[in-house]
PDB file of C-alpha atoms in Angstrom:
ATOM      1  CA  MET X 288     158.374 -14.846 163.463  1.00  0.00           C
ATOM      2  CA  ALA X 289     159.354 -17.245 160.569  1.00  0.00           C
ATOM      3  CA  GLU X 290     158.714 -20.835 160.853  1.00  0.00           C
ATOM      4  CA  LEU X 291     161.983 -22.892 160.760  1.00  0.00           C
ATOM      5  CA  VAL X 292     162.099 -25.738 158.264  1.00  0.00           C
ATOM      6  CA  THR X 293     160.795 -28.918 159.772  1.00  0.00           C
ATOM      7  CA  THR X 294     163.665 -31.345 159.293  1.00  0.00           C
ATOM      8  CA  ASP X 295     166.023 -33.403 161.405  1.00  0.00           C
ATOM      9  CA  THR X 296     168.750 -30.803 160.881  1.00  0.00           C
ATOM     10  CA  PRO X 297     169.678 -29.307 164.295  1.00  0.00           C
ATOM     11  CA  VAL X 298     169.904 -25.803 165.135  1.00  0.00           C
ATOM     12  CA  ALA X 299     173.612 -25.197 165.565  1.00  0.00           C
ATOM     13  CA  ALA X 300     175.993 -22.177 166.157  1.00  0.00           C
ATOM     14  CA  PRO X 301     178.029 -21.026 163.276  1.00  0.00           C
ATOM     15  CA  ALA X 302     180.530 -23.722 161.984  1.00  0.00           C
ATOM     16  CA  GLU X 303     184.057 -23.662 163.128  1.00  0.00           C
ATOM     17  CA  GLY X 304     186.059 -21.365 160.738  1.00  0.00           C
ATOM     18  CA  ALA X 305     182.737 -19.521 159.454  1.00  0.00           C
ATOM     19  CA  PRO X 306     183.108 -15.737 159.355  1.00  0.00           C
ATOM     20  CA  PRO X 307     182.047 -13.893 162.461  1.00  0.00           C
ATOM     21  CA  ILE X 308     178.656 -11.971 162.175  1.00  0.00           C
ATOM     22  CA  PRO X 309     178.716  -8.344 163.248  1.00  0.00           C
ATOM     23  CA  GLY X 310     176.415  -7.494 166.119  1.00  0.00           C
ATOM     24  CA  ASP X 311     174.071  -5.381 164.070  1.00  0.00           C
ATOM     25  CA  VAL X 312     173.885  -7.960 161.392  1.00  0.00           C
ATOM     26  CA  ALA X 313     173.085 -10.644 163.972  1.00  0.00           C
ATOM     27  CA  GLU X 314     170.365  -8.428 165.363  1.00  0.00           C
ATOM     28  CA  LEU X 315     168.897  -7.723 161.989  1.00  0.00           C
ATOM     29  CA  ILE X 316     168.565 -11.596 161.294  1.00  0.00           C
ATOM     30  CA  ARG X 317     166.886 -12.267 164.633  1.00  0.00           C
ATOM     31  CA  ALA X 318     164.455  -9.416 164.184  1.00  0.00           C
ATOM     32  CA  ARG X 319     163.444 -10.732 160.810  1.00  0.00           C
ATOM     33  CA  VAL X 320     163.470 -14.582 161.406  1.00  0.00           C
ATOM     34  CA  GLY X 321     163.419 -15.187 165.086  1.00  0.00           C
ATOM     35  CA  GLU X 322     165.994 -16.493 167.509  1.00  0.00           C
ATOM     36  CA  GLN X 323     165.672 -20.188 166.635  1.00  0.00           C
ATOM     37  CA  PRO X 324     166.457 -20.151 162.932  1.00  0.00           C
ATOM     38  CA  ALA X 325     169.085 -17.265 163.404  1.00  0.00           C
ATOM     39  CA  PRO X 326     172.100 -19.669 163.792  1.00  0.00           C
ATOM     40  CA  LEU X 327     171.345 -21.519 160.481  1.00  0.00           C
ATOM     41  CA  VAL X 328     171.026 -18.298 158.484  1.00  0.00           C
ATOM     42  CA  GLU X 329     174.339 -17.313 159.981  1.00  0.00           C
ATOM     43  CA  ARG X 330     175.898 -20.626 158.945  1.00  0.00           C
ATOM     44  CA  LEU X 331     175.271 -19.647 155.264  1.00  0.00           C
ATOM     45  CA  PHE X 332     177.417 -16.415 155.403  1.00  0.00           C
ATOM     46  CA  ARG X 333     180.840 -16.601 153.599  1.00  0.00           C
ATOM     47  CA  SER X 334     183.842 -14.519 153.456  1.00  0.00           C
ATOM     48  CA  SER X 335     185.125 -12.690 150.379  1.00  0.00           C
ATOM     49  CA  LEU X 336     187.297 -10.161 148.915  1.00  0.00           C
ATOM     50  CA  VAL X 337     185.964  -6.912 147.619  1.00  0.00           C
ATOM     51  CA  LEU X 338     188.368  -5.590 144.705  1.00  0.00           C
ATOM     52  CA  ASP X 339     188.554  -1.898 144.020  1.00  0.00           C
ATOM     53  CA  GLN X 340     190.456   0.256 141.689  1.00  0.00           C
ATOM     54  CA  VAL X 341     193.733   1.649 143.184  1.00  0.00           C
ATOM     55  CA  PRO X 342     193.197   5.387 143.530  1.00  0.00           C
ATOM     56  CA  ASP X 343     194.849   7.968 141.303  1.00  0.00           C
ATOM     57  CA  PRO X 344     198.229   9.257 143.199  1.00  0.00           C
ATOM     58  CA  ASP X 345     197.019  12.765 142.471  1.00  0.00           C
ATOM     59  CA  PRO X 346     196.427  14.074 146.088  1.00  0.00           C
ATOM     60  CA  ASP X 347     193.716  16.251 144.510  1.00  0.00           C
ATOM     61  CA  SER X 348     191.759  13.453 143.180  1.00  0.00           C
ATOM     62  CA  SER X 349     188.954  12.089 144.895  1.00  0.00           C
ATOM     63  CA  ASP X 350     189.194   8.720 146.290  1.00  0.00           C
ATOM     64  CA  PRO X 351     185.995   6.798 147.423  1.00  0.00           C
ATOM     65  CA  ALA X 352     187.852   4.134 149.467  1.00  0.00           C
ATOM     66  CA  GLY X 353     186.917   3.899 153.199  1.00  0.00           C
ATOM     67  CA  ALA X 354     183.342   3.829 152.195  1.00  0.00           C
ATOM     68  CA  VAL X 355     181.189   0.703 153.553  1.00  0.00           C
ATOM     69  CA  GLY X 356     182.695  -2.301 151.766  1.00  0.00           C
ATOM     70  CA  LEU X 357     185.662  -0.784 149.707  1.00  0.00           C
ATOM     71  CA  PRO X 358     189.267  -1.409 150.726  1.00  0.00           C
ATOM     72  CA  GLY X 359     191.020   1.444 152.769  1.00  0.00           C
ATOM     73  CA  ALA X 360     193.363   4.003 151.047  1.00  0.00           C
ATOM     74  CA  ASP X 361     196.632   2.050 152.503  1.00  0.00           C
ATOM     75  CA  ALA X 362     195.240  -1.333 150.876  1.00  0.00           C
ATOM     76  CA  ALA X 363     198.160  -2.842 148.939  1.00  0.00           C
ATOM     77  CA  PRO X 364     197.525  -3.680 145.299  1.00  0.00           C
ATOM     78  CA  VAL X 365     196.561  -7.256 144.594  1.00  0.00           C
ATOM     79  CA  GLY X 366     196.912  -7.288 140.789  1.00  0.00           C
ATOM     80  CA  GLN X 367     194.827  -5.976 137.977  1.00  0.00           C
ATOM     81  CA  LEU X 368     191.681  -6.074 135.972  1.00  0.00           C
ATOM     82  CA  GLY X 369     192.366  -6.440 131.991  1.00  0.00           C
ATOM     83  CA  GLY X 370     195.690  -5.675 130.638  1.00  0.00           C
ATOM     84  CA  LEU X 371     198.022  -8.439 129.488  1.00  0.00           C
ATOM     85  CA  PRO X 372     198.729 -11.623 131.140  1.00  0.00           C
ATOM     86  CA  ALA X 373     201.977 -12.794 132.579  1.00  0.00           C
ATOM     87  CA  LEU X 374     201.554 -15.904 130.697  1.00  0.00           C
ATOM     88  CA  PRO X 375     204.551 -18.355 130.683  1.00  0.00           C
ATOM     89  CA  VAL X 376     205.746 -19.072 127.268  1.00  0.00           C
ATOM     90  CA  ASP X 377     204.892 -22.994 127.579  1.00  0.00           C
ATOM     91  CA  THR X 378     201.284 -22.022 128.490  1.00  0.00           C
ATOM     92  CA  ALA X 379     198.687 -21.789 125.513  1.00  0.00           C
ATOM     93  CA  TRP X 380     196.483 -18.697 125.276  1.00  0.00           C
ATOM     94  CA  PRO X 381     193.064 -20.102 126.019  1.00  0.00           C
ATOM     95  CA  GLU X 382     190.645 -19.986 122.969  1.00  0.00           C
ATOM     96  CA  ALA X 383     187.039 -20.065 122.326  1.00  0.00           C
ATOM     97  CA  GLY X 384     185.702 -20.781 118.694  1.00  0.00           C
ATOM     98  CA  GLY X 385     189.105 -20.428 117.342  1.00  0.00           C
ATOM     99  CA  ARG X 386     189.580 -16.836 118.791  1.00  0.00           C
ATOM    100  CA  PRO X 387     191.826 -15.976 121.673  1.00  0.00           C
ATOM    101  CA  MET X 388     189.918 -15.273 124.944  1.00  0.00           C
ATOM    102  CA  GLN X 389     190.016 -11.914 126.626  1.00  0.00           C
ATOM    103  CA  LEU X 390     191.817 -11.445 129.839  1.00  0.00           C
ATOM    104  CA  LEU X 391     189.596  -9.915 132.571  1.00  0.00           C
ATOM    105  CA  ALA X 392     191.634 -10.485 135.690  1.00  0.00           C
ATOM    106  CA  GLN X 393     195.204 -11.174 136.809  1.00  0.00           C
ATOM    107  CA  LEU X 394     195.446 -11.561 140.521  1.00  0.00           C
ATOM    108  CA  ASP X 395     198.459 -12.226 142.664  1.00  0.00           C
ATOM    109  CA  CYS X 396     197.659 -15.008 144.941  1.00  0.00           C
ATOM    110  CA  ALA X 397     200.170 -13.886 147.657  1.00  0.00           C
ATOM    111  CA  ALA X 398     198.871 -10.584 147.860  1.00  0.00           C
ATOM    112  CA  LEU X 399     195.189 -11.685 147.906  1.00  0.00           C
ATOM    113  CA  ALA X 400     196.081 -14.286 150.707  1.00  0.00           C
ATOM    114  CA  THR X 401     197.575 -11.452 152.848  1.00  0.00           C
ATOM    115  CA  ALA X 402     194.794  -9.180 152.199  1.00  0.00           C
ATOM    116  CA  PHE X 403     192.328 -11.901 153.073  1.00  0.00           C
ATOM    117  CA  ARG X 404     194.054 -12.630 156.481  1.00  0.00           C
ATOM    118  CA  SER X 405     195.154  -9.092 157.532  1.00  0.00           C
ATOM    119  CA  THR X 406     191.697  -7.355 156.788  1.00  0.00           C
ATOM    120  CA  GLY X 407     189.606 -10.100 157.759  1.00  0.00           C
ATOM    121  CA  PRO X 408     188.402 -10.812 161.325  1.00  0.00           C
ATOM    122  CA  GLY X 409     189.425 -14.113 162.857  1.00  0.00           C
ATOM    123  CA  ALA X 410     191.950 -16.428 161.345  1.00  0.00           C
ATOM    124  CA  GLU X 411     190.000 -18.263 158.474  1.00  0.00           C
ATOM    125  CA  GLY X 412     191.965 -20.270 156.010  1.00  0.00           C
ATOM    126  CA  TRP X 413     192.772 -18.667 152.546  1.00  0.00           C
ATOM    127  CA  PRO X 414     190.915 -21.232 150.371  1.00  0.00           C
ATOM    128  CA  LEU X 415     192.762 -20.474 146.883  1.00  0.00           C
ATOM    129  CA  PRO X 416     196.420 -20.854 145.951  1.00  0.00           C
ATOM    130  CA  ALA X 417     198.735 -18.852 148.173  1.00  0.00           C
ATOM    131  CA  GLU X 418     201.510 -18.504 145.257  1.00  0.00           C
ATOM    132  CA  GLY X 419     201.611 -17.582 141.780  1.00  0.00           C
ATOM    133  CA  LEU X 420     198.945 -15.811 139.577  1.00  0.00           C
ATOM    134  CA  LEU X 421     195.233 -16.436 138.918  1.00  0.00           C
ATOM    135  CA  LEU X 422     194.334 -15.214 135.346  1.00  0.00           C
ATOM    136  CA  PHE X 423     190.750 -15.044 134.435  1.00  0.00           C
ATOM    137  CA  PHE X 424     189.938 -15.250 130.650  1.00  0.00           C
ATOM    138  CA  HIS X 425     186.634 -15.215 128.968  1.00  0.00           C
ATOM    139  CA  ASP X 426     184.933 -15.275 125.540  1.00  0.00           C
ATOM    140  CA  GLU X 427     183.914 -11.421 125.015  1.00  0.00           C
ATOM    141  CA  TRP X 428     181.517 -12.595 122.421  1.00  0.00           C
ATOM    142  CA  LEU X 429     179.293 -14.099 125.265  1.00  0.00           C
ATOM    143  CA  SER X 430     178.419 -16.784 122.437  1.00  0.00           C
ATOM    144  CA  ASP X 431     178.462 -19.922 124.659  1.00  0.00           C
ATOM    145  CA  PHE X 432     175.223 -20.358 126.788  1.00  0.00           C
ATOM    146  CA  SER X 433     176.546 -23.806 128.204  1.00  0.00           C
ATOM    147  CA  GLY X 434     179.111 -22.140 130.624  1.00  0.00           C
ATOM    148  CA  ARG X 435     182.133 -23.159 128.645  1.00  0.00           C
ATOM    149  CA  GLY X 436     183.189 -19.668 127.547  1.00  0.00           C
ATOM    150  CA  CYS X 437     185.791 -19.063 130.044  1.00  0.00           C
ATOM    151  CA  ARG X 438     189.010 -20.316 131.570  1.00  0.00           C
ATOM    152  CA  VAL X 439     190.768 -19.697 134.905  1.00  0.00           C
ATOM    153  CA  LEU X 440     194.663 -20.487 134.851  1.00  0.00           C
ATOM    154  CA  HIS X 441     196.959 -20.757 138.051  1.00  0.00           C
ATOM    155  CA  VAL X 442     200.535 -19.901 136.880  1.00  0.00           C
ATOM    156  CA  PRO X 443     203.850 -18.987 138.298  1.00  0.00           C
ATOM    157  CA  ALA X 444     204.600 -15.484 138.724  1.00  0.00           C
ATOM    158  CA  GLY X 445     207.364 -13.694 136.903  1.00  0.00           C
ATOM    159  CA  ALA X 446     206.558 -14.211 133.268  1.00  0.00           C
ATOM    160  CA  PRO X 447     206.576 -11.162 131.056  1.00  0.00           C
ATOM    161  CA  PRO X 448     203.280  -9.494 129.787  1.00  0.00           C
ATOM    162  CA  ARG X 449     202.331 -11.655 126.745  1.00  0.00           C
ATOM    163  CA  PRO X 450     200.164 -10.287 123.949  1.00  0.00           C
ATOM    164  CA  ALA X 451     197.217 -12.391 122.545  1.00  0.00           C
ATOM    165  CA  PRO X 452     197.952 -14.252 119.322  1.00  0.00           C
ATOM    166  CA  ASP X 453     197.538 -12.193 116.189  1.00  0.00           C
ATOM    167  CA  VAL X 454     194.585 -13.758 114.606  1.00  0.00           C
ATOM    168  CA  GLU X 455     191.632 -12.160 112.629  1.00  0.00           C
ATOM    169  CA  GLN X 456     188.874 -11.007 114.988  1.00  0.00           C
ATOM    170  CA  GLY X 457     191.127 -11.637 118.000  1.00  0.00           C
ATOM    171  CA  ALA X 458     189.932 -10.258 121.514  1.00  0.00           C
ATOM    172  CA  PRO X 459     190.766  -6.673 122.002  1.00  0.00           C
ATOM    173  CA  THR X 460     192.882  -5.876 125.293  1.00  0.00           C
ATOM    174  CA  VAL X 461     190.946  -4.788 128.158  1.00  0.00           C
ATOM    175  CA  PRO X 462     192.763  -1.533 129.507  1.00  0.00           C
ATOM    176  CA  ALA X 463     194.528  -2.333 132.722  1.00  0.00           C
ATOM    177  CA  VAL X 464     192.858  -1.245 136.163  1.00  0.00           C
ATOM    178  CA  PRO X 465     195.189  -1.970 139.127  1.00  0.00           C
ATOM    179  CA  VAL X 466     193.043  -3.200 141.843  1.00  0.00           C
ATOM    180  CA  ARG X 467     193.313  -3.659 145.677  1.00  0.00           C
ATOM    181  CA  ALA X 468     191.443  -5.732 148.078  1.00  0.00           C
ATOM    182  CA  ALA X 469     189.772  -5.914 151.407  1.00  0.00           C
ATOM    183  CA  TRP X 470     187.856  -8.782 153.289  1.00  0.00           C
ATOM    184  CA  ALA X 471     184.049  -8.551 153.265  1.00  0.00           C
ATOM    185  CA  LEU X 472     181.191 -10.472 154.651  1.00  0.00           C
ATOM    186  CA  SER X 473     178.920 -12.037 152.071  1.00  0.00           C
ATOM    187  CA  ALA X 474     175.321 -13.231 152.320  1.00  0.00           C
ATOM    188  CA  PRO X 475     173.078 -15.348 150.078  1.00  0.00           C
ATOM    189  CA  SER X 476     170.288 -13.574 148.253  1.00  0.00           C
ATOM    190  CA  TYR X 477     166.717 -14.865 147.697  1.00  0.00           C
ATOM    191  CA  GLN X 478     167.719 -16.445 144.653  1.00  0.00           C
ATOM    192  CA  ASP X 479     170.118 -18.594 146.375  1.00  0.00           C
ATOM    193  CA  GLN X 480     168.318 -22.122 147.351  1.00  0.00           C
ATOM    194  CA  GLU X 481     170.566 -22.523 150.384  1.00  0.00           C
ATOM    195  CA  LEU X 482     168.461 -19.541 152.143  1.00  0.00           C
ATOM    196  CA  GLU X 483     165.183 -20.509 150.475  1.00  0.00           C
ATOM    197  CA  ARG X 484     165.282 -23.853 151.835  1.00  0.00           C
ATOM    198  CA  LEU X 485     165.387 -22.785 155.461  1.00  0.00           C
ATOM    199  CA  PHE X 486     161.920 -21.255 154.999  1.00  0.00           C
ATOM    200  CA  PRO X 487     160.085 -23.479 152.375  1.00  0.00           C
ATOM    201  CA  ASP X 488     156.599 -22.638 153.734  1.00  0.00           C
ATOM    202  CA  ASP X 489     157.136 -18.941 153.438  1.00  0.00           C
ATOM    203  CA  PHE X 490     159.231 -17.659 150.443  1.00  0.00           C
ATOM    204  CA  LEU X 491     158.579 -14.018 151.581  1.00  0.00           C
ATOM    205  CA  VAL X 492     160.855 -14.698 154.788  1.00  0.00           C
ATOM    206  CA  ALA X 493     163.815 -15.562 152.649  1.00  0.00           C
ATOM    207  CA  PHE X 494     163.117 -12.524 150.241  1.00  0.00           C
ATOM    208  CA  ASP X 495     162.727  -9.826 152.971  1.00  0.00           C
ATOM    209  CA  LEU X 496     165.756 -11.098 154.958  1.00  0.00           C
ATOM    210  CA  ALA X 497     167.882 -11.037 151.559  1.00  0.00           C
ATOM    211  CA  GLN X 498     166.664  -7.461 151.010  1.00  0.00           C
ATOM    212  CA  ASP X 499     167.549  -6.434 154.648  1.00  0.00           C
ATOM    213  CA  LEU X 500     170.924  -8.067 154.124  1.00  0.00           C
ATOM    214  CA  ALA X 501     171.672  -6.510 150.681  1.00  0.00           C
ATOM    215  CA  GLU X 502     170.915  -3.162 152.135  1.00  0.00           C
ATOM    216  CA  ARG X 503     173.363  -3.679 155.142  1.00  0.00           C
ATOM    217  CA  LEU X 504     176.240  -5.468 153.435  1.00  0.00           C
ATOM    218  CA  PRO X 505     178.430  -4.257 150.422  1.00  0.00           C
ATOM    219  CA  ARG X 506     177.467  -5.023 146.827  1.00  0.00           C
ATOM    220  CA  PRO X 507     180.455  -4.280 145.149  1.00  0.00           C
ATOM    221  CA  GLU X 508     181.310  -4.079 141.289  1.00  0.00           C
ATOM    222  CA  VAL X 509     184.113  -6.938 141.800  1.00  0.00           C
ATOM    223  CA  ARG X 510     184.006  -9.706 144.379  1.00  0.00           C
ATOM    224  CA  LEU X 511     186.249 -12.598 144.804  1.00  0.00           C
ATOM    225  CA  LEU X 512     184.479 -15.618 146.558  1.00  0.00           C
ATOM    226  CA  GLY X 513     181.399 -14.953 148.675  1.00  0.00           C
ATOM    227  CA  TRP X 514     177.773 -15.058 147.150  1.00  0.00           C
ATOM    228  CA  CYS X 515     176.528 -13.811 143.973  1.00  0.00           C
ATOM    229  CA  ASP X 516     175.407 -10.248 144.173  1.00  0.00           C
ATOM    230  CA  THR X 517     173.530  -9.976 140.746  1.00  0.00           C
ATOM    231  CA  ASP X 518     170.503 -11.568 139.171  1.00  0.00           C
ATOM    232  CA  THR X 519     172.616 -13.953 136.834  1.00  0.00           C
ATOM    233  CA  GLY X 520     171.554 -17.658 136.672  1.00  0.00           C
ATOM    234  CA  ARG X 521     173.237 -19.898 139.374  1.00  0.00           C
ATOM    235  CA  PRO X 522     174.666 -23.125 137.995  1.00  0.00           C
ATOM    236  CA  GLU X 523     173.508 -25.970 140.270  1.00  0.00           C
ATOM    237  CA  GLY X 524     176.009 -26.941 142.681  1.00  0.00           C
ATOM    238  CA  HIS X 525     178.355 -24.287 141.971  1.00  0.00           C
ATOM    239  CA  ARG X 526     179.439 -21.041 143.824  1.00  0.00           C
ATOM    240  CA  PRO X 527     180.751 -17.729 142.378  1.00  0.00           C
ATOM    241  CA  LEU X 528     184.481 -17.607 142.164  1.00  0.00           C
ATOM    242  CA  LEU X 529     184.843 -14.175 140.544  1.00  0.00           C
ATOM    243  CA  GLN X 530     182.043 -11.495 139.397  1.00  0.00           C
ATOM    244  CA  ILE X 531     182.915  -8.409 137.624  1.00  0.00           C
ATOM    245  CA  GLY X 532     180.261  -5.530 136.793  1.00  0.00           C
ATOM    246  CA  SER X 533     180.619  -3.981 133.514  1.00  0.00           C
ATOM    247  CA  GLY X 534     181.108  -0.583 135.366  1.00  0.00           C
ATOM    248  CA  ALA X 535     184.505  -1.781 136.680  1.00  0.00           C
ATOM    249  CA  LEU X 536     186.236  -1.824 133.239  1.00  0.00           C
ATOM    250  CA  ALA X 537     186.263   0.213 130.086  1.00  0.00           C
ATOM    251  CA  VAL X 538     184.587  -2.389 127.994  1.00  0.00           C
ATOM    252  CA  ASP X 539     181.504  -2.589 125.716  1.00  0.00           C
ATOM    253  CA  TRP X 540     179.528  -5.721 126.344  1.00  0.00           C
ATOM    254  CA  GLY X 541     176.347  -4.459 124.722  1.00  0.00           C
ATOM    255  CA  GLU X 542     173.502  -5.332 127.073  1.00  0.00           C
ATOM    256  CA  CYS X 543     175.526  -7.609 129.250  1.00  0.00           C
ATOM    257  CA  VAL X 544     175.919  -5.929 132.780  1.00  0.00           C
ATOM    258  CA  ASN X 545     178.275  -8.345 134.454  1.00  0.00           C
ATOM    259  CA  VAL X 546     180.300 -11.277 133.956  1.00  0.00           C
ATOM    260  CA  SER X 547     181.055 -14.156 136.466  1.00  0.00           C
ATOM    261  CA  PHE X 548     183.238 -17.304 137.096  1.00  0.00           C
ATOM    262  CA  TRP X 549     181.611 -20.345 138.765  1.00  0.00           C
ATOM    263  CA  ILE X 550     183.375 -23.318 140.413  1.00  0.00           C
ATOM    264  CA  SER X 551     181.660 -26.557 141.696  1.00  0.00           C
ATOM    265  CA  GLU X 552     181.642 -27.238 145.394  1.00  0.00           C
ATOM    266  CA  GLU X 553     183.646 -30.274 144.720  1.00  0.00           C
ATOM    267  CA  ASP X 554     186.386 -28.458 142.583  1.00  0.00           C
ATOM    268  CA  PHE X 555     186.341 -25.664 145.212  1.00  0.00           C
ATOM    269  CA  ALA X 556     187.086 -28.116 148.060  1.00  0.00           C
ATOM    270  CA  ALA X 557     189.852 -29.877 146.062  1.00  0.00           C
ATOM    271  CA  GLY X 558     191.365 -26.627 144.702  1.00  0.00           C
ATOM    272  CA  ARG X 559     190.613 -27.719 140.995  1.00  0.00           C
ATOM    273  CA  LEU X 560     190.337 -24.798 138.560  1.00  0.00           C
ATOM    274  CA  ASP X 561     190.000 -26.506 135.175  1.00  0.00           C
ATOM    275  CA  GLN X 562     186.281 -26.839 135.156  1.00  0.00           C
ATOM    276  CA  VAL X 563     185.142 -23.259 135.979  1.00  0.00           C
ATOM    277  CA  ARG X 564     182.006 -22.244 134.498  1.00  0.00           C
ATOM    278  CA  HIS X 565     181.120 -18.838 132.704  1.00  0.00           C
ATOM    279  CA  GLY X 566     178.026 -16.705 133.823  1.00  0.00           C
ATOM    280  CA  PHE X 567     176.842 -13.418 132.521  1.00  0.00           C
ATOM    281  CA  GLU X 568     173.591 -11.197 133.052  1.00  0.00           C
ATOM    282  CA  VAL X 569     171.895  -9.184 130.217  1.00  0.00           C
ATOM    283  CA  ALA X 570     169.943  -6.041 131.176  1.00  0.00           C
TER     284      ALA X 570
END
């Protein structure tokens, strides 16, 4: 069994409001690390929303929904990936290097909150705005490695779709993909320091446990909230807000395989979205 980190931190039950851990996952954790460290591992789990493409209405088309971690066939749409944003006329289109940024996602806050509460166990609070739209823009040139190549806007709903400013080398519109959502449990990976710190004397414990959890829990192309599912760098003191794999969109990012938006723990707790950071992974 794993040796628990030797600190003054007490072994405690999952915090109030933490997501419930399914019995089989709890057994997996205890089998890997032992009874004493297990509650501390469980405290690290986070709730998330898995976003999946709304299926083709053609009854003869195949719909993969219903697989582990994917929204059910009756899940309501919560917005779209790509397309044109419902950007109010008095809100400037985000730019990077003098170019309009590219819209990657437009999500309805009320629909997200409903999906989070109705498909997830327990009565956890929805941590993001419950009204309006969340618009996720990024610099598709991926030219800024400092994390400033993105913008997240929270705007009122109801504005008509708005095209990007007509400038030379403007961002091409990503084809719109309607998406639905379902609650999903999310666990840290061996790259997340929060898990590694529990077992500082044996890195392999954190690695093996993370591998076990990755095989048991869904690793979707698109996830809102939760933990990072990819090998992209983790900005210190931040958590992933939205992560999108290139397979979810009809885009050509070259060798880039995913894009992510990161928010600091302080901004997340305060509901501030104006300093979200950009991340991406190159294969």
